Short mmCIF file of C-alpha atoms in Angstrom, two decimals:
data_model
loop_
_atom_site.label_atom_id
_atom_site.label_comp_id
_atom_site.label_asym_id
_atom_site.label_seq_id
_atom_site.Cartn_x
_atom_site.Cartn_y
_atom_site.Cartn_z
CA MET Z 1 0.33 -34.05 -66.59
CA ILE Z 2 -0.01 -37.55 -67.70
CA PHE Z 3 1.12 -38.30 -70.64
CA GLN Z 4 1.03 -41.94 -72.66
CA TRP Z 5 2.83 -42.92 -75.69
CA PRO Z 6 1.62 -44.44 -78.98
CA PRO Z 7 1.37 -48.45 -78.80
CA MET Z 8 4.07 -50.19 -80.21
CA GLN Z 9 1.71 -52.20 -82.46
CA GLY Z 10 1.77 -49.42 -85.05
CA PHE Z 11 5.62 -49.40 -85.15
CA LEU Z 12 5.83 -53.05 -85.91
CA GLU Z 13 3.20 -53.10 -88.77
CA ALA Z 14 5.27 -50.50 -90.70
CA SER Z 15 8.05 -52.42 -90.07
CA THR Z 16 6.65 -55.58 -91.53
CA ARG Z 17 5.12 -53.85 -94.73
CA THR Z 18 8.29 -51.95 -95.62
CA GLY Z 19 10.28 -55.62 -94.93
CA GLU Z 20 7.78 -57.14 -97.72
CA THR Z 21 9.99 -58.48 -100.88
CA PRO Z 22 8.92 -56.98 -104.44
CA LYS Z 23 6.99 -59.33 -106.88
CA ALA Z 24 8.78 -60.04 -110.13
CA ASP Z 25 6.97 -59.00 -113.43
CA GLU Z 26 6.49 -60.77 -116.29
CA SER Z 27 10.15 -60.86 -117.61
CA GLY Z 28 10.94 -62.04 -114.87
CA ARG Z 29 13.00 -59.43 -113.17
CA ALA Z 30 12.18 -57.38 -110.12
CA ASP Z 31 10.65 -53.81 -110.55
CA LYS Z 32 13.50 -52.10 -108.78
CA SER Z 33 11.38 -49.19 -108.50
CA LYS Z 34 9.23 -50.71 -106.12
CA VAL Z 35 12.35 -52.26 -103.87
CA LEU Z 36 12.02 -50.16 -100.40
CA GLN Z 37 14.71 -50.21 -98.17
CA ALA Z 38 14.69 -50.72 -93.94
CA ILE Z 39 14.33 -47.82 -92.23
CA PRO Z 40 16.10 -48.45 -88.90
CA VAL Z 41 13.54 -47.44 -85.72
CA THR Z 42 14.45 -47.24 -81.70
CA VAL Z 43 11.69 -49.43 -79.85
CA GLN Z 44 10.97 -48.08 -76.70
CA THR Z 45 9.00 -49.59 -74.22
CA PRO Z 46 5.68 -47.50 -73.30
CA HIS Z 47 5.24 -46.02 -69.67
CA ILE Z 48 3.54 -43.31 -67.48
CA GLU Z 49 5.14 -40.66 -66.03
CA LYS Z 50 4.44 -36.99 -64.20
CA ILE Z 51 5.65 -33.71 -66.17
CA GLN Z 52 5.99 -30.48 -64.04
CA ASP Z 53 4.71 -27.27 -65.42
CA ILE Z 54 6.88 -24.81 -63.79
CA VAL Z 55 5.78 -20.79 -64.19
CA GLU Z 56 8.25 -17.87 -63.56
CA VAL Z 57 6.68 -14.79 -62.20
CA THR Z 58 7.62 -11.44 -60.61
CA GLY Z 59 5.65 -10.27 -57.29
CA SER Z 60 6.50 -9.44 -53.94
CA LEU Z 61 6.15 -11.03 -50.30
CA ARG Z 62 4.45 -9.50 -47.12
CA ALA Z 63 4.82 -10.95 -43.74
CA ASN Z 64 1.66 -12.17 -41.46
CA GLN Z 65 2.68 -9.39 -38.79
CA GLN Z 66 3.82 -6.36 -39.24
CA VAL Z 67 4.16 -3.83 -36.17
CA THR Z 68 5.11 0.14 -36.07
CA LEU Z 69 6.78 0.20 -32.28
CA THR Z 70 6.46 3.42 -30.54
CA SER Z 71 6.88 4.60 -27.22
CA LYS Z 72 4.33 4.98 -24.59
CA ILE Z 73 6.06 8.11 -23.11
CA SER Z 74 8.01 11.02 -23.89
CA GLU Z 75 11.59 10.62 -23.16
CA ARG Z 76 15.21 10.87 -25.13
CA VAL Z 77 16.45 7.43 -26.39
CA ALA Z 78 19.52 6.53 -24.47
CA LYS Z 79 20.23 3.29 -26.38
CA ILE Z 80 18.95 1.47 -29.66
CA LEU Z 81 19.88 -2.52 -29.53
CA VAL Z 82 19.38 -3.45 -32.85
CA GLU Z 83 19.70 -2.88 -36.78
CA GLU Z 84 17.46 -3.07 -39.61
CA GLY Z 85 17.72 -6.71 -41.01
CA ASP Z 86 18.21 -8.22 -37.36
CA THR Z 87 16.38 -10.97 -36.12
CA ILE Z 88 14.59 -10.76 -32.96
CA LYS Z 89 12.97 -12.65 -30.29
CA SER Z 90 9.59 -12.36 -28.76
CA GLY Z 91 10.18 -10.29 -25.61
CA GLN Z 92 13.92 -9.07 -26.56
CA LEU Z 93 14.95 -5.48 -25.55
CA LEU Z 94 14.84 -3.48 -28.64
CA VAL Z 95 14.92 0.43 -27.37
CA VAL Z 96 16.05 2.01 -23.93
CA LEU Z 97 14.89 5.70 -23.02
CA GLU Z 98 16.10 7.93 -20.47
CA ASP Z 99 14.78 7.11 -17.14
CA ALA Z 100 16.72 8.97 -14.18
CA GLN Z 101 13.69 11.59 -13.80
CA ILE Z 102 11.28 8.17 -13.74
CA ARG Z 103 13.42 6.66 -11.11
CA THR Z 104 13.31 9.95 -9.17
CA GLN Z 105 9.42 10.01 -9.24
CA VAL Z 106 9.41 5.85 -8.55
CA ALA Z 107 11.72 6.61 -5.19
CA GLN Z 108 9.44 9.71 -4.21
CA ALA Z 109 6.24 7.77 -4.50
CA GLU Z 110 7.60 4.86 -2.32
CA ALA Z 111 8.78 7.18 0.23
CA ALA Z 112 4.94 8.96 -0.04
CA ARG Z 113 3.47 5.39 0.07
CA ASN Z 114 5.84 4.42 3.42
CA SER Z 115 5.02 7.71 5.05
CA ALA Z 116 1.43 7.27 4.57
CA GLN Z 117 1.57 3.63 5.89
CA ALA Z 118 3.02 5.42 9.02
CA ARG Z 119 0.73 7.68 9.52
CA LEU Z 120 -1.87 4.84 9.20
CA GLU Z 121 -0.22 2.58 11.51
CA GLN Z 122 0.53 5.93 14.26
CA THR Z 123 -3.19 6.72 13.80
CA LYS Z 124 -4.40 2.89 14.67
CA ALA Z 125 -1.90 3.06 17.47
CA THR Z 126 -2.96 6.19 18.78
CA GLN Z 127 -6.64 5.08 18.55
CA LYS Z 128 -5.42 2.19 20.89
CA ILE Z 129 -3.62 4.40 23.19
CA GLN Z 130 -6.73 6.67 23.34
CA ASP Z 131 -9.21 3.92 24.39
CA VAL Z 132 -6.65 3.29 27.52
CA GLN Z 133 -7.11 7.03 28.29
CA ILE Z 134 -10.63 7.70 27.79
CA GLN Z 135 -10.82 4.35 30.19
CA THR Z 136 -8.65 5.90 32.77
CA ARG Z 137 -10.35 9.81 32.55
CA LEU Z 138 -13.80 7.80 32.49
CA GLU Z 139 -12.99 5.69 36.28
CA GLN Z 140 -11.08 9.14 37.74
CA ALA Z 141 -14.41 11.13 36.81
CA GLN Z 142 -16.38 8.39 38.49
CA ALA Z 143 -14.14 8.51 41.54
CA ASP Z 144 -14.27 12.67 41.77
CA LEU Z 145 -17.97 12.43 41.28
CA ALA Z 146 -18.30 9.70 44.08
CA ALA Z 147 -15.46 11.86 45.88
CA VAL Z 148 -17.82 14.91 45.93
CA ARG Z 149 -21.58 13.73 46.39
CA ALA Z 150 -19.56 12.07 49.64
CA ASN Z 151 -18.38 15.50 50.15
CA LEU Z 152 -21.92 17.29 49.60
CA LYS Z 153 -23.48 15.19 51.69
CA GLN Z 154 -20.88 15.40 54.12
CA ALA Z 155 -21.52 19.08 54.27
CA GLU Z 156 -25.56 18.92 54.26
CA THR Z 157 -25.30 16.58 57.46
CA GLN Z 158 -22.61 19.33 59.09
CA ASN Z 159 -24.84 22.00 57.83
CA GLN Z 160 -27.76 20.47 60.01
CA LEU Z 161 -25.68 20.22 63.32
CA THR Z 162 -26.45 23.01 65.32
CA SER Z 163 -24.30 22.08 68.44
CA VAL Z 164 -21.66 24.09 69.48
CA THR Z 165 -18.03 23.07 68.38
CA THR Z 166 -15.87 21.91 71.34
CA ASP Z 167 -12.60 21.59 71.80
CA SER Z 168 -11.97 18.08 70.68
CA SER Z 169 -13.37 18.82 67.17
CA VAL Z 170 -11.24 21.45 66.75
CA VAL Z 171 -8.41 19.16 67.38
CA LYS Z 172 -9.79 16.06 65.37
CA ALA Z 173 -10.42 19.23 62.53
CA GLU Z 174 -6.63 20.17 62.61
CA GLN Z 175 -5.30 16.91 63.10
CA ASP Z 176 -7.64 16.06 59.57
CA LEU Z 177 -5.94 19.22 57.84
CA GLN Z 178 -2.50 18.07 58.85
CA THR Z 179 -3.39 14.60 57.38
CA ALA Z 180 -4.76 16.58 53.90
CA HIS Z 181 -1.72 18.46 53.29
CA ALA Z 182 0.22 15.79 53.99
CA ALA Z 183 -1.24 13.77 51.13
CA LEU Z 184 -1.24 17.06 49.29
CA LEU Z 185 2.44 17.32 49.41
CA GLN Z 186 2.80 13.54 48.65
CA ALA Z 187 0.41 14.21 45.48
CA GLU Z 188 2.65 17.29 44.32
CA ALA Z 189 5.99 15.39 44.75
CA GLN Z 190 4.03 12.53 42.67
CA GLN Z 191 3.14 15.34 40.22
CA THR Z 192 6.48 16.37 40.19
CA SER Z 193 7.59 12.83 39.43
CA ALA Z 194 5.37 12.44 36.91
CA LYS Z 195 6.47 15.60 35.11
CA VAL Z 196 10.02 14.66 35.05
CA ASP Z 197 9.30 11.17 33.20
CA LEU Z 198 7.26 12.66 31.13
CA GLU Z 199 9.75 15.58 29.94
CA ASN Z 200 12.19 12.62 29.90
CA ALA Z 201 10.03 10.66 27.67
CA MET Z 202 9.22 13.57 25.61
CA GLU Z 203 12.88 14.37 25.14
CA ARG Z 204 13.15 10.51 24.33
CA HIS Z 205 10.59 10.66 22.02
CA ASN Z 206 11.98 13.36 19.98
CA ARG Z 207 15.42 11.65 19.89
CA ARG Z 208 13.87 8.62 18.60
CA GLU Z 209 12.01 10.77 16.09
CA ARG Z 210 15.23 12.05 14.89
CA LEU Z 211 16.91 8.63 14.59
CA TYR Z 212 14.04 7.23 12.84
CA ASN Z 213 14.19 10.02 10.31
CA ARG Z 214 18.05 9.65 9.71
CA GLY Z 215 16.85 5.86 9.17
CA VAL Z 216 18.70 4.41 12.28
CA ILE Z 217 15.63 3.04 13.86
CA SER Z 218 13.04 1.25 13.01
CA HIS Z 219 9.45 2.33 13.23
CA GLU Z 220 8.17 0.03 15.60
CA GLU Z 221 10.78 1.49 18.05
CA LEU Z 222 9.57 4.99 17.60
CA THR Z 223 6.21 3.48 17.86
CA GLU Z 224 7.10 2.38 21.44
CA ALA Z 225 8.56 5.55 22.12
CA LYS Z 226 5.40 7.04 21.44
CA ARG Z 227 3.05 4.44 23.28
CA THR Z 228 5.40 5.52 26.07
CA LEU Z 229 5.03 9.12 25.68
CA ASP Z 230 1.08 8.59 25.66
CA VAL Z 231 1.40 6.38 28.83
CA LEU Z 232 3.03 9.27 30.69
CA GLU Z 233 1.14 11.97 29.69
CA ALA Z 234 -2.15 10.14 31.11
CA GLN Z 235 -0.30 9.01 33.87
CA ALA Z 236 1.01 12.93 34.40
CA THR Z 237 -3.01 14.20 33.92
CA ILE Z 238 -4.01 11.47 36.98
CA ALA Z 239 -1.11 12.99 39.01
CA LYS Z 240 -2.69 16.22 38.36
CA HIS Z 241 -5.96 15.18 39.11
CA ASN Z 242 -4.71 13.74 42.40
CA VAL Z 243 -3.12 16.93 43.23
CA ALA Z 244 -6.27 18.89 42.33
CA ALA Z 245 -8.50 16.13 44.70
CA ALA Z 246 -5.75 16.35 47.44
CA GLN Z 247 -6.15 20.41 47.74
CA VAL Z 248 -9.84 19.86 47.53
CA ARG Z 249 -9.55 18.07 50.74
CA VAL Z 250 -6.97 20.42 52.52
CA ASN Z 251 -9.55 22.89 51.38
CA GLN Z 252 -12.28 21.01 53.32
CA ALA Z 253 -10.24 20.13 56.31
CA ALA Z 254 -9.13 24.05 56.60
CA LEU Z 255 -12.88 24.58 56.31
CA ALA Z 256 -13.82 22.02 58.91
CA VAL Z 257 -11.22 23.90 61.33
CA ALA Z 258 -12.92 26.89 60.62
CA LEU Z 259 -16.16 25.57 61.30
CA ALA Z 260 -14.90 23.70 64.52
CA LYS Z 261 -13.61 27.05 66.02
CA SER Z 262 -16.17 29.11 65.05
CA ASN Z 263 -19.76 28.15 66.42
CA THR Z 264 -21.29 31.67 65.50
CA GLU Z 265 -20.31 31.29 61.81
CA GLN Z 266 -20.79 27.30 61.76
CA ARG Z 267 -23.72 27.63 59.70
CA LEU Z 268 -23.14 30.11 57.21
CA ILE Z 269 -19.85 28.39 56.52
CA SER Z 270 -21.80 24.88 56.33
CA GLN Z 271 -24.24 26.41 54.11
CA ALA Z 272 -21.13 27.81 51.89
CA GLY Z 273 -19.45 24.23 52.28
CA VAL Z 274 -22.69 23.02 50.80
CA GLN Z 275 -22.98 25.44 48.00
CA ALA Z 276 -19.30 24.62 47.02
CA ALA Z 277 -19.90 20.54 47.17
CA GLN Z 278 -23.01 21.25 45.37
CA GLU Z 279 -21.04 23.10 42.80
CA ARG Z 280 -18.14 20.50 42.74
CA ALA Z 281 -20.90 17.81 42.60
CA HIS Z 282 -21.67 19.61 39.32
CA GLN Z 283 -18.57 19.82 37.87
CA ALA Z 284 -17.47 16.46 38.27
CA LEU Z 285 -21.33 15.09 36.77
CA SER Z 286 -19.99 17.35 33.81
CA ALA Z 287 -16.40 15.86 33.84
CA LEU Z 288 -17.84 12.11 33.80
CA HIS Z 289 -20.28 13.12 31.15
CA ALA Z 290 -17.43 14.65 28.77
CA ALA Z 291 -15.31 11.50 29.85
CA GLU Z 292 -18.12 8.98 28.70
CA ALA Z 293 -18.99 11.49 25.34
CA GLY Z 294 -14.85 11.33 25.04
CA THR Z 295 -14.94 15.17 24.51
CA ASP Z 296 -12.63 15.74 26.81
CA GLY Z 297 -9.34 15.51 24.41
CA THR Z 298 -8.49 15.01 20.55
CA ILE Z 299 -10.23 12.15 19.40
CA ILE Z 300 -9.04 9.33 16.86
CA THR Z 301 -12.01 8.40 15.26
CA ALA Z 302 -12.68 5.34 12.78
CA GLU Z 303 -13.11 8.31 10.22
CA ASP Z 304 -9.58 9.33 10.91
CA VAL Z 305 -8.57 5.53 10.39
CA LYS Z 306 -10.52 5.30 7.19
CA VAL Z 307 -8.98 8.60 5.61
CA ALA Z 308 -5.62 7.47 6.68
CA THR Z 309 -5.99 4.00 4.92
CA ALA Z 310 -7.43 5.84 1.59
CA ALA Z 311 -4.43 7.78 1.64
CA VAL Z 312 -2.25 4.91 1.87
CA GLY Z 313 -4.37 3.40 -0.94
CA GLY Z 314 -3.87 6.77 -3.17
CA ALA Z 315 0.28 6.78 -2.46
CA GLU Z 316 0.34 2.91 -3.68
CA ALA Z 317 -1.72 3.55 -6.56
CA ASN Z 318 0.57 6.28 -7.53
CA LEU Z 319 3.04 4.01 -6.94
CA ALA Z 320 2.33 1.29 -9.31
CA TYR Z 321 1.66 4.31 -12.10
CA THR Z 322 4.87 5.15 -11.66
CA ARG Z 323 6.61 2.11 -11.64
CA GLU Z 324 4.60 1.30 -15.09
CA GLN Z 325 6.04 4.64 -16.60
CA LEU Z 326 9.64 3.02 -15.43
CA ARG Z 327 8.68 -0.46 -17.17
CA ASN Z 328 7.48 1.97 -20.38
CA THR Z 329 11.27 3.08 -20.62
CA GLU Z 330 11.97 -0.22 -22.27
CA ILE Z 331 10.43 -1.18 -25.56
CA ARG Z 332 10.66 -4.79 -26.38
CA ALA Z 333 9.90 -7.13 -29.50
CA PRO Z 334 6.05 -8.41 -29.21
CA PHE Z 335 6.76 -11.38 -31.62
CA SER Z 336 9.54 -12.99 -33.24
CA GLY Z 337 10.54 -11.00 -36.44
CA VAL Z 338 12.95 -9.12 -38.59
CA ILE Z 339 13.50 -5.37 -38.22
CA ILE Z 340 12.74 -3.97 -41.57
CA GLN Z 341 13.30 -0.19 -40.62
CA ARG Z 342 14.28 2.21 -38.26
CA MET Z 343 12.69 5.33 -38.08
#
C-alpha cells in the first residue's frame, strides 16, 4: 500500500493565522479574549513508503509427492532401516525382506540354465560328429555294394564256365582261401583292438563325466572325451564291417575251392553263388539307401537343435524372473523425501 501525507502548506498557513497580532479596540487596549497562544507543531518532510499488510491464518501443508511403499512379493521383513521423520534420498535402501528361499531359487535357475546350455552344446557337437559318421557309413556302404557287385559278376561268370576244374585251379582256390583266412584274422584282430580302444574310451568318458559332475574338469574336456568316444565307436563299426567283409571273402574263397574240387557240382554251386551274390548285392544296396537317408542310426536333426535352443531360452527367462524376485526383496525410495509413517 502506498500512502502520502498532507502537504506542508496547510501547517504553515495555520501557524501564520494563529500568530497574527490582535488589534486594539477604541479604548486603546487590546482585547484579551482575542489573544491566541501559539501551539507548537512538528514539521516533517513528506515522503512515500510501502506498508506491509500481514494476515495470520491457520492451515495445513500437503507434499507435492506422496507414496505408500509396499512389497511386490510375500516375504517376511528382515530389516527396516529408517524411522518416521527420517530424511531419505532417491534410491536409498529402506526395507530388506528375507531372501534365503529366493536365493535358492536363483541358484536352481542358474543350474537349470547351465544344464540346458550344456545339452544344447552337446546336441550341436553330436550333430557334427554324426555328420562324419553318416559320411563314413555312406562310403562303407558304397564300397560294400561295389564289392558284392563285383562278386556277383564273378559268380555269374563262373556259372557260365562248363569246363572241368583242373588241379591248378584247386590249388589257386585253396591259396585264395588261405589269403582270405589271413585277412579275416587280421580284420578280427583290428576289431578286437577297436573294441579295446572303445571300452577304454567309454571308461575314460564315464570318468570324465563323473569329474565334470563334481566340477573338477571343464565342459570342453567332457565334450572332447565324448567326441573321442564317438570316433572310436565309428571305428569299431567299420572294423565290424571289415570283419564281415573278410568273412564274406573267406566264404567266397571256400566256395571257390568247393567249386574247383567238384566239377559235377560246379554249376549248382555256381548258381547258388550267383543267388547269394545277388542277395548280398540287394542287402548292400539297401544298406546304401539307408546310409544315404541317414536311417541306420540315431539322428540328431535340426529340430532337436531347435528344441534344445528353446530350452535354453526358457531357462534364461526363468533365471531372469527369479533374479527380479531377488531384487524385489530390497525396497528403495522412489524419490527424495521424508518418512511420515511406518505401517
